[in-house]
Amino acid sequence: MFSFGAAAFSQLFSQPAKRGRAQAKATGSETATLRALVDVGESVVSNVHVIYSRVRLYLCVTMEVKPEALAAQAEADRRTAAGMFEVDENWSAAEVNARWARRAVLTDGEGNPLDAAMAGARGVTDVGAKEVFFEYNAMESYPERMYLAADGIRVRVR
């Protein structure tokens, strides 16, 4: 399954096809990758990849589910499936990651929500077993430090 978040990242990072004439380079976009080892409860965040485009702010948060949380979710999924279908471990891991991602809010260094970025934005766009994708509105200027925050835990994204 190919998600919107994965498609956006693929489009932004794929190499243009070589043609006889020069291709115009898209301006106004910059990327950054931050190493962020943060325990967010049931998962651990290891990296945050950020794309600042002219109209959107894209975040790709790399997460690893803790074994005990994965085992508990897989057991709950097996009970729900009731033998009607086989439970996939990736599905269970994505569900664990989604619990944190759905509560995460984009904030500045003081912990204030960045309403301009979040107003009308999609927020979480896709959740997988290893990554969570977010999409927010671009801002005229960004605070020096930005975080995804939920339940008193902050993951630095800038």
Tab-separated table of N, CA and C in Angstrom:
chain	number	residue	atom	x	y	z
A	1	MET	N	0.843	-1.166	0.000
A	1	MET	CA	0.000	0.000	0.000
A	1	MET	C	0.894	1.236	0.000
A	2	PHE	N	0.642	2.173	-0.874
A	2	PHE	CA	1.444	3.380	-1.019
A	2	PHE	C	0.643	4.548	-0.498
A	3	SER	N	1.100	5.170	0.559
A	3	SER	CA	0.342	6.221	1.223
A	3	SER	C	0.648	7.591	0.636
A	4	PHE	N	-0.194	8.566	0.980
A	4	PHE	CA	0.012	9.940	0.546
A	4	PHE	C	1.337	10.477	1.068
A	5	GLY	N	1.637	10.228	2.351
A	5	GLY	CA	2.886	10.704	2.936
A	5	GLY	C	4.090	10.124	2.222
A	6	ALA	N	4.049	8.825	1.955
A	6	ALA	CA	5.153	8.176	1.254
A	6	ALA	C	5.270	8.711	-0.170
A	7	ALA	N	4.134	8.973	-0.828
A	7	ALA	CA	4.159	9.512	-2.189
A	7	ALA	C	4.783	10.900	-2.208
A	8	ALA	N	4.445	11.736	-1.221
A	8	ALA	CA	5.007	13.091	-1.156
A	8	ALA	C	6.515	13.037	-0.966
A	9	PHE	N	6.987	12.178	-0.059
A	9	PHE	CA	8.426	12.055	0.167
A	9	PHE	C	9.122	11.497	-1.065
A	10	SER	N	8.504	10.519	-1.701
A	10	SER	CA	9.082	9.926	-2.897
A	10	SER	C	9.216	10.961	-4.004
A	11	GLN	N	8.163	11.762	-4.194
A	11	GLN	CA	8.187	12.777	-5.236
A	11	GLN	C	9.250	13.834	-4.957
A	12	LEU	N	9.394	14.224	-3.692
A	12	LEU	CA	10.358	15.254	-3.353
A	12	LEU	C	11.803	14.776	-3.450
A	13	PHE	N	12.033	13.469	-3.218
A	13	PHE	CA	13.397	12.967	-3.203
A	13	PHE	C	13.807	12.194	-4.446
A	14	SER	N	12.870	11.897	-5.332
A	14	SER	CA	13.234	11.129	-6.516
A	14	SER	C	14.011	12.009	-7.487
A	15	GLN	N	14.900	11.382	-8.208
A	15	GLN	CA	15.717	12.098	-9.186
A	15	GLN	C	14.893	12.321	-10.450
A	16	PRO	N	14.940	13.528	-11.015
A	16	PRO	CA	14.199	13.764	-12.258
A	16	PRO	C	14.809	12.948	-13.400
A	17	ALA	N	13.970	12.585	-14.331
A	17	ALA	CA	14.448	11.827	-15.484
A	17	ALA	C	15.387	12.701	-16.303
A	18	LYS	N	16.440	12.083	-16.833
A	18	LYS	CA	17.405	12.830	-17.653
A	18	LYS	C	16.794	13.053	-19.025
A	19	ARG	N	16.828	14.304	-19.457
A	19	ARG	CA	16.298	14.660	-20.772
A	19	ARG	C	17.335	15.509	-21.471
A	20	GLY	N	17.061	15.840	-22.709
A	20	GLY	CA	17.990	16.610	-23.506
A	20	GLY	C	18.197	18.034	-23.010
A	21	ARG	N	17.218	18.629	-22.353
A	21	ARG	CA	17.387	20.006	-21.886
A	21	ARG	C	17.431	20.044	-20.369
A	22	ALA	N	17.937	21.113	-19.831
A	22	ALA	CA	18.083	21.255	-18.380
A	22	ALA	C	16.720	21.395	-17.714
A	23	GLN	N	16.567	20.787	-16.559
A	23	GLN	CA	15.329	20.868	-15.795
A	23	GLN	C	15.428	22.035	-14.819
A	24	ALA	N	14.338	22.731	-14.618
A	24	ALA	CA	14.316	23.824	-13.645
A	24	ALA	C	14.283	23.237	-12.247
A	25	LYS	N	15.098	23.769	-11.365
A	25	LYS	CA	15.145	23.295	-9.982
A	25	LYS	C	14.041	23.978	-9.173
A	26	ALA	N	13.318	23.208	-8.395
A	26	ALA	CA	12.274	23.781	-7.540
A	26	ALA	C	12.931	24.598	-6.433
A	27	THR	N	12.493	25.816	-6.272
A	27	THR	CA	13.062	26.671	-5.243
A	27	THR	C	12.116	26.746	-4.049
A	28	GLY	N	12.659	27.185	-2.937
A	28	GLY	CA	11.818	27.384	-1.763
A	28	GLY	C	11.687	26.172	-0.868
A	29	SER	N	12.378	25.082	-1.153
A	29	SER	CA	12.308	23.891	-0.304
A	29	SER	C	13.659	23.640	0.325
A	30	GLU	N	13.640	23.248	1.584
A	30	GLU	CA	14.872	22.819	2.236
A	30	GLU	C	14.530	21.649	3.128
A	31	THR	N	15.515	20.810	3.401
A	31	THR	CA	15.296	19.635	4.229
A	31	THR	C	16.276	19.620	5.389
A	32	ALA	N	15.911	18.897	6.416
A	32	ALA	CA	16.781	18.712	7.573
A	32	ALA	C	16.450	17.369	8.204
A	33	THR	N	17.456	16.722	8.760
A	33	THR	CA	17.253	15.481	9.495
A	33	THR	C	17.860	15.651	10.875
A	34	LEU	N	17.064	15.365	11.888
A	34	LEU	CA	17.526	15.470	13.268
A	34	LEU	C	17.549	14.090	13.899
A	35	ARG	N	18.614	13.798	14.599
A	35	ARG	CA	18.703	12.565	15.386
A	35	ARG	C	18.021	12.864	16.708
A	36	ALA	N	17.001	12.106	17.051
A	36	ALA	CA	16.230	12.403	18.251
A	36	ALA	C	15.855	11.107	18.953
A	37	LEU	N	16.674	10.650	19.871
A	37	LEU	CA	16.342	9.447	20.634
A	37	LEU	C	15.451	9.845	21.804
A	38	VAL	N	14.159	9.624	21.620
A	38	VAL	CA	13.184	10.026	22.631
A	38	VAL	C	12.226	8.871	22.883
A	39	ASP	N	12.061	8.520	24.145
A	39	ASP	CA	11.092	7.508	24.554
A	39	ASP	C	9.738	8.189	24.666
A	40	VAL	N	8.795	7.806	23.814
A	40	VAL	CA	7.470	8.420	23.827
A	40	VAL	C	6.414	7.504	24.454
A	41	GLY	N	6.847	6.598	25.278
A	41	GLY	CA	5.915	5.694	25.962
A	41	GLY	C	6.035	4.282	25.430
A	42	GLU	N	5.216	3.968	24.434
A	42	GLU	CA	5.208	2.621	23.870
A	42	GLU	C	6.193	2.457	22.707
A	43	SER	N	6.770	3.558	22.252
A	43	SER	CA	7.715	3.545	21.135
A	43	SER	C	8.903	4.446	21.459
A	44	VAL	N	9.943	4.324	20.621
A	44	VAL	CA	11.120	5.186	20.741
A	44	VAL	C	11.320	5.865	19.392
A	45	VAL	N	11.424	7.200	19.413
A	45	VAL	CA	11.695	7.970	18.198
A	45	VAL	C	13.201	8.013	17.993
A	46	SER	N	13.652	7.759	16.756
A	46	SER	CA	15.088	7.785	16.495
A	46	SER	C	15.512	8.926	15.567
A	47	ASN	N	14.683	9.297	14.611
A	47	ASN	CA	15.013	10.364	13.666
A	47	ASN	C	13.769	11.140	13.294
A	48	VAL	N	13.978	12.392	12.908
A	48	VAL	CA	12.909	13.208	12.345
A	48	VAL	C	13.457	13.845	11.082
A	49	HIS	N	12.795	13.593	9.965
A	49	HIS	CA	13.180	14.220	8.702
A	49	HIS	C	12.141	15.293	8.402
A	50	VAL	N	12.603	16.506	8.112
A	50	VAL	CA	11.712	17.648	7.919
A	50	VAL	C	11.912	18.216	6.522
A	51	ILE	N	10.806	18.516	5.855
A	51	ILE	CA	10.851	19.208	4.573
A	51	ILE	C	10.067	20.505	4.737
A	52	TYR	N	10.762	21.608	4.508
A	52	TYR	CA	10.135	22.924	4.533
A	52	TYR	C	9.875	23.325	3.092
A	53	SER	N	8.638	23.220	2.633
A	53	SER	CA	8.313	23.665	1.277
A	53	SER	C	7.631	25.027	1.373
A	54	ARG	N	7.306	25.593	0.244
A	54	ARG	CA	6.672	26.909	0.245
A	54	ARG	C	5.278	26.896	0.845
A	55	VAL	N	4.569	25.793	0.726
A	55	VAL	CA	3.186	25.751	1.211
A	55	VAL	C	2.946	24.764	2.346
A	56	ARG	N	3.840	23.834	2.550
A	56	ARG	CA	3.643	22.814	3.580
A	56	ARG	C	4.934	22.540	4.349
A	57	LEU	N	4.730	22.032	5.541
A	57	LEU	CA	5.808	21.517	6.379
A	57	LEU	C	5.539	20.024	6.517
A	58	TYR	N	6.458	19.191	6.053
A	58	TYR	CA	6.299	17.742	6.117
A	58	TYR	C	7.274	17.183	7.148
A	59	LEU	N	6.785	16.262	7.974
A	59	LEU	CA	7.620	15.598	8.963
A	59	LEU	C	7.509	14.093	8.767
A	60	CYS	N	8.635	13.418	8.810
A	60	CYS	CA	8.669	11.961	8.801
A	60	CYS	C	9.399	11.546	10.067
A	61	VAL	N	8.685	10.954	10.986
A	61	VAL	CA	9.235	10.564	12.284
A	61	VAL	C	9.470	9.060	12.271
A	62	THR	N	10.735	8.663	12.453
A	62	THR	CA	11.095	7.242	12.483
A	62	THR	C	10.923	6.732	13.910
A	63	MET	N	10.135	5.659	14.059
A	63	MET	CA	9.820	5.129	15.384
A	63	MET	C	10.054	3.627	15.436
A	64	GLU	N	10.413	3.154	16.613
A	64	GLU	CA	10.571	1.718	16.871
A	64	GLU	C	9.674	1.366	18.056
A	65	VAL	N	8.767	0.426	17.852
A	65	VAL	CA	7.836	0.015	18.910
A	65	VAL	C	8.572	-0.858	19.923
A	66	LYS	N	8.302	-0.624	21.202
A	66	LYS	CA	8.902	-1.449	22.248
A	66	LYS	C	8.282	-2.847	22.199
A	67	PRO	N	9.095	-3.879	22.454
A	67	PRO	CA	8.601	-5.260	22.343
A	67	PRO	C	7.372	-5.553	23.200
A	68	GLU	N	7.330	-5.051	24.431
A	68	GLU	CA	6.171	-5.343	25.289
A	68	GLU	C	4.897	-4.687	24.767
A	69	ALA	N	5.004	-3.492	24.191
A	69	ALA	CA	3.829	-2.818	23.616
A	69	ALA	C	3.365	-3.557	22.364
A	70	LEU	N	4.322	-4.032	21.563
A	70	LEU	CA	3.981	-4.776	20.355
A	70	LEU	C	3.295	-6.092	20.706
A	71	ALA	N	3.814	-6.785	21.702
A	71	ALA	CA	3.206	-8.061	22.110
A	71	ALA	C	1.785	-7.851	22.619
A	72	ALA	N	1.572	-6.811	23.425
A	72	ALA	CA	0.234	-6.532	23.952
A	72	ALA	C	-0.735	-6.163	22.832
A	73	GLN	N	-0.281	-5.343	21.880
A	73	GLN	CA	-1.158	-4.952	20.773
A	73	GLN	C	-1.447	-6.133	19.854
A	74	ALA	N	-0.435	-6.966	19.593
A	74	ALA	CA	-0.643	-8.140	18.741
A	74	ALA	C	-1.657	-9.088	19.371
A	75	GLU	N	-1.592	-9.248	20.694
A	75	GLU	CA	-2.563	-10.107	21.384
A	75	GLU	C	-3.971	-9.514	21.292
A	76	ALA	N	-4.087	-8.208	21.476
A	76	ALA	CA	-5.396	-7.553	21.348
A	76	ALA	C	-5.928	-7.687	19.924
A	77	ASP	N	-5.046	-7.560	18.932
A	77	ASP	CA	-5.463	-7.718	17.540
A	77	ASP	C	-5.906	-9.148	17.248
A	78	ARG	N	-5.203	-10.142	17.829
A	78	ARG	CA	-5.599	-11.548	17.638
A	78	ARG	C	-6.988	-11.807	18.230
A	79	ARG	N	-7.247	-11.245	19.414
A	79	ARG	CA	-8.584	-11.415	20.020
A	79	ARG	C	-9.658	-10.761	19.147
A	80	THR	N	-9.359	-9.586	18.613
A	80	THR	CA	-10.316	-8.886	17.753
A	80	THR	C	-10.550	-9.666	16.465
A	81	ALA	N	-9.497	-10.233	15.899
A	81	ALA	CA	-9.614	-10.989	14.650
A	81	ALA	C	-10.422	-12.265	14.842
A	82	ALA	N	-10.402	-12.825	16.043
A	82	ALA	CA	-11.172	-14.026	16.392
A	82	ALA	C	-11.017	-15.146	15.368
A	83	GLY	N	-9.798	-15.301	14.838
A	83	GLY	CA	-9.533	-16.380	13.899
A	83	GLY	C	-10.043	-16.141	12.490
A	84	MET	N	-10.684	-14.996	12.253
A	84	MET	CA	-11.227	-14.730	10.920
A	84	MET	C	-10.139	-14.315	9.933
A	85	PHE	N	-9.041	-13.763	10.418
A	85	PHE	CA	-7.911	-13.419	9.565
A	85	PHE	C	-6.647	-13.432	10.409
A	86	GLU	N	-5.515	-13.551	9.731
A	86	GLU	CA	-4.232	-13.602	10.428
A	86	GLU	C	-3.769	-12.187	10.771
A	87	VAL	N	-3.238	-12.019	11.960
A	87	VAL	CA	-2.772	-10.714	12.416
A	87	VAL	C	-1.336	-10.502	11.963
A	88	ASP	N	-1.098	-9.352	11.334
A	88	ASP	CA	0.225	-8.993	10.853
A	88	ASP	C	0.923	-8.144	11.913
A	89	GLU	N	2.184	-8.455	12.200
A	89	GLU	CA	2.940	-7.712	13.205
A	89	GLU	C	3.108	-6.242	12.818
A	90	ASN	N	3.226	-5.960	11.530
A	90	ASN	CA	3.353	-4.573	11.077
A	90	ASN	C	2.085	-3.771	11.378
A	91	TRP	N	0.935	-4.410	11.225
A	91	TRP	CA	-0.335	-3.757	11.535
A	91	TRP	C	-0.375	-3.383	13.014
A	92	SER	N	0.023	-4.302	13.860
A	92	SER	CA	0.028	-4.049	15.303
A	92	SER	C	1.006	-2.937	15.661
A	93	ALA	N	2.190	-2.932	15.054
A	93	ALA	CA	3.181	-1.880	15.324
A	93	ALA	C	2.664	-0.520	14.886
A	94	ALA	N	2.006	-0.470	13.751
A	94	ALA	CA	1.438	0.798	13.271
A	94	ALA	C	0.372	1.313	14.231
A	95	GLU	N	-0.418	0.431	14.772
A	95	GLU	CA	-1.457	0.844	15.728
A	95	GLU	C	-0.836	1.434	16.992
A	96	VAL	N	0.247	0.853	17.463
A	96	VAL	CA	0.943	1.382	18.645
A	96	VAL	C	1.492	2.777	18.340
A	97	ASN	N	2.152	2.944	17.190
A	97	ASN	CA	2.698	4.246	16.811
A	97	ASN	C	1.598	5.291	16.642
A	98	ALA	N	0.456	4.865	16.138
A	98	ALA	CA	-0.654	5.795	15.908
A	98	ALA	C	-1.181	6.388	17.207
A	99	ARG	N	-1.129	5.639	18.281
A	99	ARG	CA	-1.647	6.171	19.562
A	99	ARG	C	-0.909	7.432	19.975
A	100	TRP	N	0.417	7.452	19.838
A	100	TRP	CA	1.168	8.662	20.170
A	100	TRP	C	0.957	9.744	19.111
A	101	ALA	N	1.013	9.358	17.844
A	101	ALA	CA	0.959	10.326	16.751
A	101	ALA	C	-0.351	11.112	16.738
A	102	ARG	N	-1.459	10.474	17.032
A	102	ARG	CA	-2.761	11.164	17.020
A	102	ARG	C	-2.858	12.242	18.091
A	103	ARG	N	-2.084	12.105	19.164
A	103	ARG	CA	-2.106	13.100	20.254
A	103	ARG	C	-1.057	14.185	20.078
A	104	ALA	N	-0.097	13.979	19.188
A	104	ALA	CA	1.019	14.919	19.032
A	104	ALA	C	0.556	16.246	18.437
A	105	VAL	N	1.091	17.334	18.993
A	105	VAL	CA	0.779	18.697	18.572
A	105	VAL	C	2.094	19.396	18.261
A	106	LEU	N	2.122	20.203	17.208
A	106	LEU	CA	3.309	20.966	16.845
A	106	LEU	C	3.398	22.200	17.749
A	107	THR	N	4.526	22.349	18.460
A	107	THR	CA	4.690	23.460	19.405
A	107	THR	C	6.005	24.178	19.171
A	108	ASP	N	6.110	25.370	19.767
A	108	ASP	CA	7.381	26.093	19.750
A	108	ASP	C	8.203	25.665	20.959
A	109	GLY	N	9.345	26.296	21.164
A	109	GLY	CA	10.235	25.942	22.263
A	109	GLY	C	9.640	26.160	23.637
A	110	GLU	N	8.657	27.051	23.746
A	110	GLU	CA	7.989	27.341	25.022
A	110	GLU	C	6.841	26.371	25.302
A	111	GLY	N	6.498	25.527	24.329
A	111	GLY	CA	5.394	24.596	24.499
A	111	GLY	C	4.062	25.131	24.003
A	112	ASN	N	4.079	26.300	23.342
A	112	ASN	CA	2.845	26.882	22.800
A	112	ASN	C	2.518	26.251	21.451
A	113	PRO	N	1.275	25.811	21.251
A	113	PRO	CA	0.898	25.228	19.956
A	113	PRO	C	1.103	26.239	18.825
A	114	LEU	N	1.580	25.760	17.704
A	114	LEU	CA	1.773	26.609	16.521
A	114	LEU	C	0.488	26.567	15.692
A	115	ASP	N	-0.479	27.380	16.119
A	115	ASP	CA	-1.801	27.371	15.503
A	115	ASP	C	-1.761	27.710	14.019
A	116	ALA	N	-0.872	28.625	13.607
A	116	ALA	CA	-0.786	29.002	12.191
A	116	ALA	C	-0.424	27.795	11.336
A	117	ALA	N	0.414	26.930	11.835
A	117	ALA	CA	0.823	25.736	11.081
A	117	ALA	C	-0.256	24.656	11.126
A	118	MET	N	-0.984	24.582	12.236
A	118	MET	CA	-1.945	23.489	12.413
A	118	MET	C	-3.353	23.810	11.908
A	119	ALA	N	-3.709	25.083	11.790
A	119	ALA	CA	-5.075	25.463	11.407
A	119	ALA	C	-5.425	24.911	10.025
A	120	GLY	N	-6.358	23.993	9.981
A	120	GLY	CA	-6.799	23.413	8.726
A	120	GLY	C	-5.853	22.386	8.132
A	121	ALA	N	-4.727	22.130	8.777
A	121	ALA	CA	-3.758	21.153	8.260
A	121	ALA	C	-4.201	19.738	8.619
A	122	ARG	N	-3.649	18.772	7.941
A	122	ARG	CA	-4.038	17.379	8.163
A	122	ARG	C	-3.404	16.777	9.404
A	123	GLY	N	-2.253	17.289	9.844
A	123	GLY	CA	-1.564	16.673	10.976
A	123	GLY	C	-1.017	15.327	10.557
A	124	VAL	N	-1.426	14.270	11.235
A	124	VAL	CA	-0.973	12.915	10.889
A	124	VAL	C	-1.580	12.532	9.544
A	125	THR	N	-0.728	12.152	8.600
A	125	THR	CA	-1.233	11.738	7.293
A	125	THR	C	-1.131	10.232	7.084
A	126	ASP	N	-0.147	9.603	7.730
A	126	ASP	CA	0.019	8.161	7.550
A	126	ASP	C	0.829	7.614	8.715
A	127	VAL	N	0.486	6.399	9.118
A	127	VAL	CA	1.197	5.745	10.216
A	127	VAL	C	1.589	4.351	9.759
A	128	GLY	N	2.852	4.023	9.969
A	128	GLY	CA	3.339	2.702	9.618
A	128	GLY	C	4.031	2.054	10.799
A	129	ALA	N	4.565	0.871	10.580
A	129	ALA	CA	5.243	0.132	11.637
A	129	ALA	C	6.552	0.803	12.045
A	130	LYS	N	7.160	1.571	11.148
A	130	LYS	CA	8.462	2.196	11.424
A	130	LYS	C	8.453	3.717	11.305
A	131	GLU	N	7.450	4.298	10.637
A	131	GLU	CA	7.437	5.734	10.402
A	131	GLU	C	6.036	6.303	10.574
A	132	VAL	N	6.010	7.583	10.962
A	132	VAL	CA	4.768	8.339	11.035
A	132	VAL	C	4.975	9.618	10.244
A	133	PHE	N	4.023	9.955	9.385
A	133	PHE	CA	4.109	11.145	8.547
A	133	PHE	C	3.128	12.204	9.030
A	134	PHE	N	3.596	13.457	9.048
A	134	PHE	CA	2.775	14.590	9.438
A	134	PHE	C	2.837	15.632	8.331
A	135	GLU	N	1.766	16.413	8.204
A	135	GLU	CA	1.728	17.508	7.233
A	135	GLU	C	1.071	18.713	7.899
A	136	TYR	N	1.778	19.856	7.843
A	136	TYR	CA	1.265	21.095	8.414
A	136	TYR	C	1.401	22.218	7.390
A	137	ASN	N	0.744	23.341	7.660
A	137	ASN	CA	0.880	24.520	6.807
A	137	ASN	C	2.264	25.124	6.988
A	138	ALA	N	2.818	25.646	5.895
A	138	ALA	CA	4.091	26.356	5.992
A	138	ALA	C	3.848	27.666	6.748
A	139	MET	N	4.883	28.143	7.413
A	139	MET	CA	4.794	29.405	8.139
A	139	MET	C	5.738	30.417	7.496
A	140	GLU	N	5.408	31.680	7.658
A	140	GLU	CA	6.265	32.755	7.148
A	140	GLU	C	7.674	32.638	7.722
A	141	SER	N	7.762	32.416	9.024
A	141	SER	CA	9.043	32.161	9.685
A	141	SER	C	8.789	31.123	10.777
A	142	TYR	N	9.799	30.312	11.025
A	142	TYR	CA	9.672	29.244	12.010
A	142	TYR	C	10.407	29.629	13.288
A	143	PRO	N	9.878	29.181	14.434
A	143	PRO	CA	10.610	29.417	15.677
A	143	PRO	C	11.957	28.702	15.637
A	144	GLU	N	12.876	29.163	16.460
A	144	GLU	CA	14.202	28.553	16.487
A	144	GLU	C	14.119	27.075	16.840
A	145	ARG	N	13.230	26.746	17.771
A	145	ARG	CA	13.021	25.345	18.160
A	145	ARG	C	11.540	25.001	17.996
A	146	MET	N	11.293	23.812	17.443
A	146	MET	CA	9.926	23.299	17.298
A	146	MET	C	9.913	21.857	17.772
A	147	TYR	N	8.759	21.458	18.294
A	147	TYR	CA	8.607	20.113	18.837
A	147	TYR	C	7.269	19.516	18.434
A	148	LEU	N	7.204	18.197	18.389
A	148	LEU	CA	5.946	17.465	18.417
A	148	LEU	C	5.782	17.054	19.869
A	149	ALA	N	4.679	17.444	20.469
A	149	ALA	CA	4.502	17.193	21.893
A	149	ALA	C	3.189	16.453	22.149
A	150	ALA	N	3.252	15.495	23.065
A	150	ALA	CA	2.067	14.756	23.513
A	150	ALA	C	2.352	14.190	24.890
A	151	ASP	N	1.413	14.339	25.781
A	151	ASP	CA	1.511	13.759	27.127
A	151	ASP	C	2.763	14.206	27.876
A	152	GLY	N	3.181	15.449	27.684
A	152	GLY	CA	4.342	15.975	28.384
A	152	GLY	C	5.683	15.547	27.810
A	153	ILE	N	5.670	14.801	26.722
A	153	ILE	CA	6.910	14.353	26.083
A	153	ILE	C	7.063	15.133	24.775
A	154	ARG	N	8.274	15.673	24.556
A	154	ARG	CA	8.512	16.477	23.355
A	154	ARG	C	9.596	15.842	22.496
A	155	VAL	N	9.356	15.846	21.192
A	155	VAL	CA	10.313	15.360	20.202
A	155	VAL	C	10.714	16.565	19.354
A	156	ARG	N	11.989	16.900	19.379
A	156	ARG	CA	12.434	18.083	18.639
A	156	ARG	C	12.401	17.831	17.141
A	157	VAL	N	11.794	18.772	16.406
A	157	VAL	CA	11.722	18.683	14.948
A	157	VAL	C	12.463	19.845	14.278
A	158	ARG	N	12.899	20.822	15.077
A	158	ARG	CA	13.730	21.915	14.569
A	158	ARG	C	14.580	22.442	15.697
